[in-house]
Amino acid sequence: MNIAARSSSTTGLTRRRFLTGAATIGAVSALSLAGCAPTGASSAADADALATGDAMIYTGSGSGRMGNILVKVGISGTAITSIEVVKQHETPMIANSALSRIPQLVIRNQSLNVDAVTGATITSFGLKEAIADALSQAGLSESDLAKTGKETGIVPEDPIEADIAVVGGGLTGLTAAVRALQNGKTVALFEETAHLGGSSCVSDGWITGAGTIMERAEGIEDSPEKFYSFLTQGSDDPAVVPFPENTRTYAETSGELMDWLDTYVNVDFGERKGGYGLYTPPDEPRIYGVNNGGGAMDMALIEIIQDEVQKGNASIILESRATSILKDDGGAVSGLEITYANGDVKEFPFKAVILGTGGYSHNQEMMPYKNCGSCSPSTASGHGWELAENAGAKMIERAVYAPYAGGIPNAGFEMRYQANLKLPGIIWINQEGTRMANEDKPLLAKAAWGKASDNIGFVVFSEAQLIDGLRPIVLTSYLEGELTPWQSVDLLNSLIDKGEVAWKAASAEELAKSAGIDAAAFVDTIETYNDHCDEGVDPDFGREGMQKLTGILYAIKTVPYQLQCTGGMRVNEDGNVLDESEKPIPGLYAGGEAIGMRQSSAGGQGGCGLGNAATWGYISANSASAYV
């Protein structure tokens, strides 16, 4: 296959360029690229007209998804003349469209009653809350504004007539679109939110493949066969490797995909040094990091698609949901039914459809686990599951789950924080007051939490473990960086003050009663554990790195949280979606989390999340291109 290098103009994505590009995508997606622009005159022009009088500037604050949003609002009389977002910590590629669009619509309509931006709902509400707060500082309320009565709706734009439709603008969809365009096909890309990037734009950017140019440059002797052996752990047990043919296809194509990202897409792999996984170390250091994270890889792909949009070979239609896959009388895919954010429903013909709709780890109703949260973006809603199932696709592995442990449910289902399971000296306690596993082996945590009553585990430590430089709480989000030690301790103290998911006490009995742990058993557990520390032997679990729990005791209540899904649409080695009888549905393809991690990489290891998404997007695009 042709992976000839493109112009290197997109290489060397610096941090500044990446963030600038992300902001551009956010603004463009809100007003033009999506084909969904606010109706009426330019909001910038309206703002200029309103700003001709003397305006006072007021500051307001609201709660976004990642923290406070601070705005400065210009007010003249009862009119808002300007809105400036001066401080925020939202995820760039997800939130930029909301941070751009909401102020424009509020100024234009002189009303806070404007629609939230799809995919950035919490940011939208937080921004409107901040504007309302600024109004209150001026002695005004929303009802005092001189509403213009202008439309707040959007006007949907039709896609070009295209060979292939790609549903989903995450890494799978972006990869599929670029590869299909490279194959000479025209493409219409539909994304239901107001931004591109999906889950990958908030990832750390680790991706893996075997036998790559980068490996050879390092002198690493790797091969697809070695990768397959690693993914399957040498097992042919269907419980371990349920779909060996697809796992082999993934292993055999992963290196080609990596070279394509490297030489054609010009993804910046930084120092180009391979590494090992955080979990079971692979046989070769084949995991490579994208400079500036997964969002930078998304941006490199988006730039290529944008170029093709300008040439008339592609469309990017945001805030557009595929609500039905159309078929002809013979059962082959013939197009899509698209529902726009304003409620309009239209049908468009396509020769093939590629589904890159992501997973369902942000859909609590689809979780087989009790008390399981999610750190995935809200786009991981499971919509693609329903879409494919209605088209006759066979759906698999939904009941198989592999959540992470230690999520702190301080915000309910949304998991932003995790108890640090690697904090030296901690112990893991269930509701019955007993230890759960060898705490020196974090890999055991998933199983331990899965076996615990209600899937609840308490991370317990003492002031002896709470020393300078250590973090009792860490972030589940890669993009935010990490909490500093003092931020981590401050967060712990604030959670203790609320008394809902964290507590401290001078005695084990008092701590247990506050946290809802069996007090008698917990007291006995602490005494026994401290005796083992004195003896230097842990007869219960064989732990070696033990530290006595003395002084003030702490407990953090935690539950499992989901990052990726194991189940999805059944596909063959070509990425062709199969029906209930396991026959290909002509013209329907899928990849990424939409097909589930177990199907592509036998459950996945480090780098396989993005690897699965990009590789199966690449495979599906090649197959769809050949089909049409």
XYZ file of C-alpha atoms in Angstrom:
628
model
C 0.000 0.000 0.000
C 1.130 3.511 -0.755
C 2.408 5.351 2.260
C 4.547 7.839 0.354
C 5.458 10.833 2.465
C 3.402 14.002 2.207
C 4.847 17.470 2.541
C 6.547 17.835 5.905
C 4.839 21.172 6.533
C 2.786 19.652 9.341
C 5.703 18.181 11.251
C 7.126 19.615 14.449
C 3.844 20.442 16.156
C 5.019 22.539 19.055
C 2.916 22.931 22.197
C 1.996 26.454 21.140
C 1.053 25.426 17.621
C -1.042 22.511 18.865
C -3.053 24.678 21.237
C -3.471 27.368 18.598
C -4.665 24.777 16.136
C -7.055 23.315 18.668
C -8.521 26.729 19.321
C -8.932 27.270 15.595
C -10.774 23.996 15.217
C -13.025 24.949 18.116
C -13.926 28.298 16.616
C -14.277 27.025 13.064
C -16.355 24.065 14.153
C -18.793 26.392 15.846
C -19.265 28.777 12.951
C -18.310 27.400 9.557
C -16.553 24.069 9.175
C -19.474 22.268 10.747
C -21.961 23.745 8.346
C -23.954 24.757 11.419
C -23.664 28.513 11.844
C -25.864 30.804 13.979
C -28.490 32.490 11.841
C -28.616 36.220 11.269
C -25.912 38.860 11.295
C -22.443 38.419 12.710
C -22.347 38.398 16.485
C -19.056 40.288 16.308
C -20.813 43.112 14.486
C -23.591 43.117 17.094
C -21.002 43.322 19.843
C -19.354 46.343 18.196
C -22.677 48.131 17.930
C -23.496 47.561 21.585
C -20.065 48.591 22.722
C -20.300 52.156 21.410
C -21.508 53.470 24.778
C -19.588 53.558 28.037
C -19.393 50.066 29.504
C -18.422 48.846 32.941
C -16.475 45.590 33.232
C -17.623 42.997 35.765
C -15.996 39.683 36.661
C -17.948 36.460 37.075
C -17.135 32.851 37.901
C -18.821 29.550 37.046
C -18.035 25.839 37.415
C -16.801 24.093 34.265
C -15.936 20.449 33.795
C -12.316 20.916 34.815
C -12.618 23.775 37.302
C -13.718 27.387 37.525
C -14.340 29.515 34.438
C -13.608 33.219 34.922
C -15.078 35.859 32.598
C -15.027 39.630 32.239
C -18.329 41.012 30.983
C -18.789 44.519 29.607
C -22.178 45.988 30.538
C -23.651 49.290 29.368
C -27.017 50.026 30.919
C -28.918 46.762 30.541
C -26.919 45.500 27.564
C -23.993 43.069 27.479
C -21.388 44.594 25.194
C -18.486 42.170 25.552
C -17.578 38.822 27.096
C -13.988 37.728 27.599
C -13.015 34.337 28.990
C -9.949 35.201 31.044
C -9.305 31.920 32.860
C -10.390 28.320 32.334
C -8.994 24.805 32.557
C -11.268 23.019 30.087
C -10.029 20.395 27.622
C -8.965 22.417 24.547
C -10.361 20.446 21.606
C -13.596 19.665 23.430
C -14.358 23.023 25.020
C -13.114 25.587 22.505
C -16.300 25.570 20.445
C -18.368 26.326 23.566
C -15.942 28.995 24.772
C -16.199 30.623 21.343
C -19.874 30.205 20.530
C -21.658 30.852 23.848
C -20.324 34.439 24.308
C -21.220 35.285 20.702
C -24.774 34.004 21.055
C -25.304 35.655 24.443
C -24.195 39.034 23.087
C -26.154 38.633 19.906
C -29.381 37.633 21.615
C -28.874 39.587 24.844
C -30.003 36.456 26.620
C -28.495 33.557 28.546
C -31.187 31.301 27.134
C -28.974 29.929 24.369
C -28.365 26.273 23.596
C -25.437 24.435 25.146
C -22.829 23.239 22.665
C -23.156 19.526 21.945
C -20.316 17.567 23.525
C -19.351 20.463 25.808
C -22.511 20.757 27.895
C -20.845 21.216 31.289
C -18.496 23.848 29.869
C -21.482 25.631 28.291
C -23.432 25.699 31.556
C -20.368 26.798 33.516
C -19.730 29.635 31.090
C -23.343 30.822 31.271
C -23.153 30.595 35.063
C -20.064 32.831 35.011
C -21.818 35.392 32.797
C -24.858 35.360 35.105
C -22.530 35.904 38.072
C -21.033 38.953 36.349
C -24.544 40.280 35.728
C -25.325 39.925 39.424
C -22.190 41.922 40.252
C -23.710 44.697 38.144
C -26.989 44.443 40.040
C -28.744 42.856 37.072
C -30.395 39.540 36.325
C -31.002 37.738 33.049
C -34.540 39.144 32.939
C -33.180 42.714 32.885
C -31.451 42.268 29.531
C -32.965 43.907 26.468
C -33.448 40.705 24.499
C -33.062 41.108 20.744
C -35.315 38.202 19.822
C -32.810 36.941 17.271
C -32.736 33.279 16.365
C -30.468 31.032 18.418
C -30.860 28.053 16.115
C -28.423 26.662 13.582
C -28.706 26.143 9.867
C -27.551 22.663 8.824
C -25.375 22.311 5.751
C -25.562 19.302 3.457
C -22.396 17.265 2.823
C -20.882 16.899 -0.609
C -21.904 13.904 -2.705
C -19.355 11.385 -1.482
C -18.325 7.774 -1.969
C -17.857 7.009 1.712
C -19.502 8.314 4.871
C -17.501 8.231 8.090
C -19.543 8.428 11.292
C -17.538 9.722 14.237
C -14.770 12.304 14.391
C -12.435 10.601 16.853
C -9.155 8.907 15.981
C -10.827 6.000 14.168
C -12.972 8.266 12.018
C -10.206 10.775 11.327
C -7.800 7.989 10.324
C -10.432 6.356 8.116
C -11.266 9.658 6.430
C -7.641 10.519 5.662
C -6.838 7.033 4.384
C -9.955 6.911 2.172
C -9.077 10.339 0.764
C -5.541 9.131 0.080
C -7.095 6.169 -1.735
C -8.796 8.619 -4.091
C -12.295 8.465 -2.588
C -14.544 11.357 -1.610
C -15.572 11.437 2.037
C -18.309 12.940 4.203
C -17.398 12.964 7.902
C -20.252 13.301 10.424
C -19.656 14.122 14.092
C -22.503 14.508 16.580
C -20.678 16.977 18.840
C -19.374 20.445 18.055
C -15.751 19.322 18.007
C -13.498 16.676 16.514
C -11.192 14.385 18.452
C -13.465 12.122 20.493
C -11.736 10.293 23.340
C -8.314 10.445 21.709
C -8.020 14.208 22.131
C -7.895 13.739 25.921
C -5.469 10.812 25.807
C -1.781 10.872 26.647
C -0.864 9.853 23.095
C 0.757 6.429 23.581
C 0.356 4.157 20.568
C 1.943 0.875 19.576
C 2.796 -1.172 16.508
C 5.295 -3.854 15.537
C 8.144 -3.744 13.019
C 8.095 0.022 12.502
C 10.578 2.424 10.965
C 11.189 3.909 14.413
C 11.943 0.495 15.900
C 14.403 -0.348 13.151
C 16.133 3.001 13.653
C 16.651 2.031 17.300
C 17.956 -1.395 16.358
C 14.903 -3.155 17.808
C 14.202 -6.485 16.142
C 10.437 -6.772 16.307
C 7.783 -8.446 14.202
C 3.996 -8.831 13.927
C 4.401 -12.432 15.098
C 6.109 -11.292 18.303
C 3.374 -8.724 18.831
C 0.650 -11.303 18.295
C 2.325 -13.654 20.755
C 2.461 -10.857 23.306
C -1.175 -9.831 22.793
C -2.370 -13.400 23.215
C 0.181 -14.240 25.927
C 0.815 -17.436 23.979
C -2.697 -18.661 24.705
C -5.268 -20.141 22.359
C -7.941 -20.209 25.071
C -11.101 -18.540 23.671
C -11.681 -16.960 27.073
C -8.345 -15.159 26.713
C -8.288 -14.652 22.937
C -11.905 -14.733 21.727
C -11.181 -13.513 18.181
C -7.663 -14.651 17.207
C -8.079 -13.832 13.508
C -8.770 -10.177 14.287
C -6.038 -9.988 16.894
C -3.605 -11.308 14.277
C -4.851 -8.782 11.709
C -4.299 -5.998 14.222
C -0.778 -7.218 14.988
C 0.079 -7.562 11.292
C -1.268 -4.123 10.295
C -0.165 -2.097 13.320
C 3.362 -1.473 12.053
C 2.144 -0.349 8.630
C -0.290 2.008 10.338
C 2.459 3.457 12.540
C 4.705 4.058 9.528
C 1.786 5.740 7.734
C 1.186 8.072 10.677
C 4.908 8.751 10.781
C 5.654 9.364 7.100
C 2.332 10.356 5.495
C 0.395 12.099 8.248
C 3.615 13.502 9.721
C 2.650 12.864 13.335
C 5.330 14.201 15.677
C 6.635 11.305 17.780
C 8.995 13.517 19.754
C 12.224 11.728 20.635
C 11.089 8.653 18.669
C 12.090 6.334 21.495
C 10.034 3.231 22.243
C 9.032 2.214 25.742
C 7.360 -0.512 27.753
C 3.794 -0.641 29.030
C 2.635 0.419 32.475
C 1.130 -3.011 33.021
C 2.496 -6.317 31.717
C 5.781 -5.296 30.026
C 5.856 -6.270 26.353
C 8.671 -8.288 24.891
C 9.855 -5.266 22.915
C 9.746 -1.497 23.713
C 7.277 -0.813 20.890
C 5.104 1.853 22.568
C 5.722 5.362 21.195
C 4.452 8.675 22.518
C 2.993 11.464 20.387
C 4.432 14.851 21.231
C 1.709 16.885 23.016
C -0.609 13.893 23.385
C -3.365 12.304 21.350
C -4.893 15.658 20.457
C -1.784 16.521 18.432
C -2.235 13.349 16.382
C -5.878 14.288 15.821
C -4.807 17.751 14.671
C -2.350 16.333 12.128
C -5.164 14.249 10.612
C -7.653 17.128 10.743
C -5.280 19.388 8.812
C -5.203 16.886 5.941
C -8.995 16.621 5.869
C -9.326 20.409 5.945
C -7.108 20.636 2.878
C -9.395 18.173 1.092
C -12.486 20.125 2.193
C -11.045 23.160 0.420
C -10.531 21.054 -2.718
C -14.126 19.811 -2.658
C -13.177 16.212 -1.889
C -14.495 16.086 1.673
C -17.080 17.491 4.062
C -16.938 17.801 7.836
C -20.427 18.144 9.278
C -20.486 18.707 13.030
C -23.500 18.510 15.353
C -24.977 15.882 13.067
C -26.043 12.478 14.377
C -26.391 9.394 12.183
C -29.767 8.029 13.279
C -30.226 5.242 10.745
C -28.138 3.228 8.295
C -30.012 2.938 5.000
C -29.969 -0.247 2.931
C -31.103 -1.257 -0.536
C -33.395 -4.194 -1.306
C -30.420 -6.553 -1.325
C -29.346 -5.583 2.190
C -26.329 -3.512 1.139
C -25.672 -0.128 2.710
C -27.016 2.689 0.550
C -26.714 5.765 2.759
C -27.425 7.440 6.080
C -30.240 9.232 7.817
C -28.774 12.276 9.565
C -30.449 14.260 12.331
C -29.107 17.768 12.864
C -28.980 19.686 16.132
C -31.923 21.866 15.056
C -34.092 18.782 14.561
C -33.895 18.590 10.771
C -33.721 15.027 9.428
C -32.249 14.272 6.004
C -31.172 11.204 4.047
C -27.982 11.063 1.979
C -26.755 8.320 -0.386
C -23.340 6.723 0.151
C -21.722 3.625 -1.300
C -20.149 2.636 2.024
C -20.297 3.687 5.675
C -17.493 3.448 8.248
C -18.524 3.578 11.907
C -16.012 5.118 14.295
C -18.591 5.921 16.946
C -16.516 5.048 20.000
C -17.580 3.090 23.040
C -20.219 3.280 25.744
C -18.162 3.812 28.888
C -19.962 7.084 29.617
C -23.372 5.399 29.526
C -24.195 4.285 33.052
C -27.154 2.210 31.895
C -24.881 0.032 29.739
C -22.492 -0.722 32.592
C -22.660 -4.297 33.909
C -20.712 -3.190 36.988
C -22.396 -1.761 40.079
C -21.036 1.586 41.285
C -18.826 1.967 38.214
C -17.920 5.466 37.076
C -16.304 6.819 33.938
C -13.451 9.136 33.058
C -14.347 9.019 29.355
C -15.738 12.035 27.490
C -19.529 12.272 27.281
C -19.246 11.289 23.609
C -18.703 7.663 24.712
C -22.470 7.281 24.949
C -23.026 3.970 23.159
C -25.013 5.589 20.354
C -23.050 3.583 17.783
C -24.113 0.348 19.481
C -27.792 1.176 18.913
C -27.123 2.411 15.373
C -25.315 -0.790 14.357
C -27.721 -3.107 16.157
C -30.667 -1.535 14.316
C -28.803 -2.179 11.064
C -28.617 -5.900 11.856
C -25.087 -6.028 13.251
C -24.043 -8.719 15.688
C -23.018 -7.143 19.000
C -20.540 -8.906 21.274
C -18.780 -8.891 24.642
C -20.870 -6.198 26.356
C -20.917 -8.158 29.611
C -17.104 -8.418 29.665
C -15.593 -5.477 31.513
C -12.131 -4.472 32.669
C -12.508 -1.260 34.669
C -9.745 0.477 36.573
C -9.825 0.648 40.368
C -9.710 3.491 42.855
C -11.977 6.123 41.294
C -13.237 8.711 43.786
C -17.015 9.210 43.394
C -17.082 12.785 44.683
C -18.954 13.877 41.535
C -21.089 10.780 41.079
C -20.595 9.015 37.753
C -17.920 11.469 36.549
C -14.498 10.267 37.646
C -11.932 13.030 37.642
C -9.852 11.854 40.592
C -8.335 8.549 41.665
C -6.893 7.525 44.998
C -3.196 6.944 44.489
C -2.954 3.158 44.648
C 0.835 3.421 44.498
C 1.149 5.601 47.617
C 3.702 3.797 49.813
C 2.267 2.125 52.897
C -1.442 2.244 52.039
C -3.801 -0.678 52.544
C -6.981 -1.553 50.637
C -10.024 -2.279 52.779
C -13.510 -3.515 51.874
C -16.750 -2.555 53.617
C -16.373 -5.591 55.871
C -13.193 -4.073 57.297
C -10.676 -6.565 55.898
C -7.781 -6.222 53.465
C -8.442 -7.046 49.810
C -5.067 -7.924 48.206
C -1.312 -7.345 48.174
C -1.203 -3.552 47.956
C 2.306 -3.562 46.471
C 0.842 -4.989 43.254
C -1.503 -2.418 41.649
C -2.318 -4.923 38.903
C -4.335 -6.844 41.495
C -6.550 -3.836 42.194
C -8.994 -4.431 39.323
C -9.845 -7.909 40.542
C -9.916 -6.826 44.183
C -12.449 -4.058 43.574
C -14.448 -6.371 41.324
C -14.824 -8.894 44.147
C -15.610 -6.313 46.838
C -19.163 -5.810 48.102
C -20.868 -3.199 45.901
C -17.439 -2.830 44.205
C -16.444 -0.401 46.955
C -12.886 -0.288 48.268
C -11.361 2.072 50.830
C -7.795 3.302 50.469
C -6.495 3.644 54.022
C -3.274 5.272 55.224
C -1.972 7.261 58.167
C -0.198 10.543 58.716
C 3.038 8.548 58.591
C 2.396 8.010 54.858
C 1.274 11.592 54.236
C 4.754 13.043 53.890
C 5.965 15.941 51.762
C 6.191 15.237 48.052
C 3.661 12.380 47.946
C 0.192 12.569 46.389
C -2.703 10.774 48.094
C -4.936 11.668 45.134
C -4.077 11.756 41.423
C -5.958 12.651 38.254
C -7.674 10.212 35.914
C -7.217 12.678 33.021
C -3.913 12.680 31.153
C -4.430 16.036 29.453
C -4.531 18.070 32.653
C -1.032 17.081 33.646
C -0.874 16.049 37.299
C -1.766 17.502 40.666
C 1.159 18.905 42.609
C 1.669 17.279 46.026
C 0.191 20.286 47.834
C -2.786 20.409 45.450
C -3.351 16.720 46.132
C -3.286 17.211 49.909
C -5.528 20.291 49.657
C -8.031 18.258 47.645
C -7.935 15.477 50.235
C -8.623 17.986 53.006
C -11.534 19.526 51.096
C -13.071 16.073 50.569
C -12.627 15.317 54.267
C -14.400 18.576 55.145
C -17.393 17.438 53.085
C -17.343 14.021 54.748
C -18.847 12.103 51.818
C -15.946 10.168 50.276
C -12.988 10.890 52.574
C -12.480 10.939 56.328
C -9.796 11.155 59.004
C -9.868 10.182 62.668
C -7.634 9.664 65.667
C -8.618 6.007 66.006
C -9.465 3.084 63.754
C -12.872 2.675 65.379
C -13.814 6.309 64.849
C -12.631 6.231 61.223
C -14.597 3.068 60.480
C -17.811 4.473 61.930
C -17.461 7.660 59.857
C -16.756 5.772 56.626
C -19.367 3.043 57.060
C -16.836 0.233 57.509
C -17.401 -2.652 59.935
C -15.706 -1.135 62.979
C -14.795 -4.268 64.944
C -13.236 -5.989 61.938
C -11.404 -2.834 60.859
C -9.863 -2.304 64.298
C -8.665 -5.908 64.272
C -7.283 -5.511 60.726
C -5.237 -2.439 61.660
C -3.842 -4.089 64.802
C -2.977 -7.290 62.934
C -1.392 -5.404 60.032
C 0.782 -3.328 62.375
C 1.898 -6.546 64.104
C 2.899 -7.953 60.701
C 4.876 -4.768 60.046
C 6.797 -5.285 63.298
C 7.433 -8.921 62.374
C 8.423 -8.049 58.796
C 6.194 -10.770 57.350
C 2.734 -10.566 55.759
C 1.258 -14.078 56.069
C -2.049 -12.945 54.541
C -0.894 -11.646 51.143
C 2.913 -11.836 51.082
C 3.412 -8.098 50.910
C 6.982 -6.880 51.358
C 6.772 -3.071 51.420
C 4.829 -2.661 54.679
C 4.663 0.475 56.841
C 2.895 0.776 60.184
C -0.282 2.837 60.310
C 0.150 5.222 63.236
C -1.297 8.522 64.381
C -4.144 10.111 62.433
C -5.798 7.612 60.071
C -7.305 8.455 56.680
C -9.785 6.628 54.431
C -10.867 7.407 50.861
C -13.930 5.653 49.461
C -13.385 4.475 45.884
C -15.135 2.514 43.133
C -14.106 1.129 39.714
C -14.147 3.443 36.717
C -14.249 2.679 33.026
C -11.955 4.090 30.360
C -12.445 1.748 27.401
C -15.034 -0.815 26.364
C -14.351 -4.443 25.593
C -17.517 -5.070 23.551
C -18.914 -3.750 20.296
C -19.793 -4.668 16.720
C -18.555 -7.989 15.382
C -16.276 -7.461 12.378
C -14.111 -9.682 10.196
C -10.448 -9.156 9.326
C -11.414 -6.488 6.776
C -13.318 -4.413 9.309
C -16.565 -5.455 7.606
C -19.431 -5.511 10.131
C -21.080 -8.923 10.434
C -24.755 -9.712 10.925
C -26.238 -12.144 13.459
C -25.327 -15.089 11.226
C -21.766 -13.715 10.995
C -22.086 -12.795 7.328
C -20.699 -9.424 6.149
C -23.166 -6.557 5.788
C -22.180 -5.171 2.351
C -20.801 -1.656 2.599
C -20.731 -1.388 6.412
C -17.382 -1.153 8.210
C -16.270 -0.254 11.721
C -13.207 0.177 13.884
C -11.813 1.448 17.145
C -13.682 1.214 20.410
C -16.891 0.671 18.435
C -15.720 -2.917 17.846
C -14.359 -3.369 21.374
C -10.861 -3.906 22.698
C -11.222 -7.665 23.144
C -11.918 -8.192 19.458
C -8.909 -6.308 18.177
C -6.170 -6.854 20.706
C -7.436 -9.567 23.070
C -8.186 -6.982 25.750
C -5.399 -4.549 24.997
C -2.103 -3.549 26.559
C -0.264 -0.250 26.765
C -0.680 1.724 23.535
C -3.423 -0.548 22.210
C -6.225 1.929 22.879
C -5.038 4.416 20.265
C -3.467 1.586 18.275
C -6.814 -0.168 18.013
C -8.572 3.046 16.975
C -6.122 4.096 14.283
C -5.308 0.625 12.925
C -8.927 -0.429 12.451
C -9.814 2.958 10.992
C -7.006 2.380 8.498
C -8.128 -1.199 7.757
C -11.772 -0.171 7.336
C -10.849 2.657 4.977
C -8.822 0.326 2.777
C -11.654 -2.204 2.669
C -14.357 0.396 2.033
C -12.240 1.995 -0.704
C -11.869 -1.354 -2.433
C -15.602 -2.037 -2.059
C -16.799 1.185 -3.688
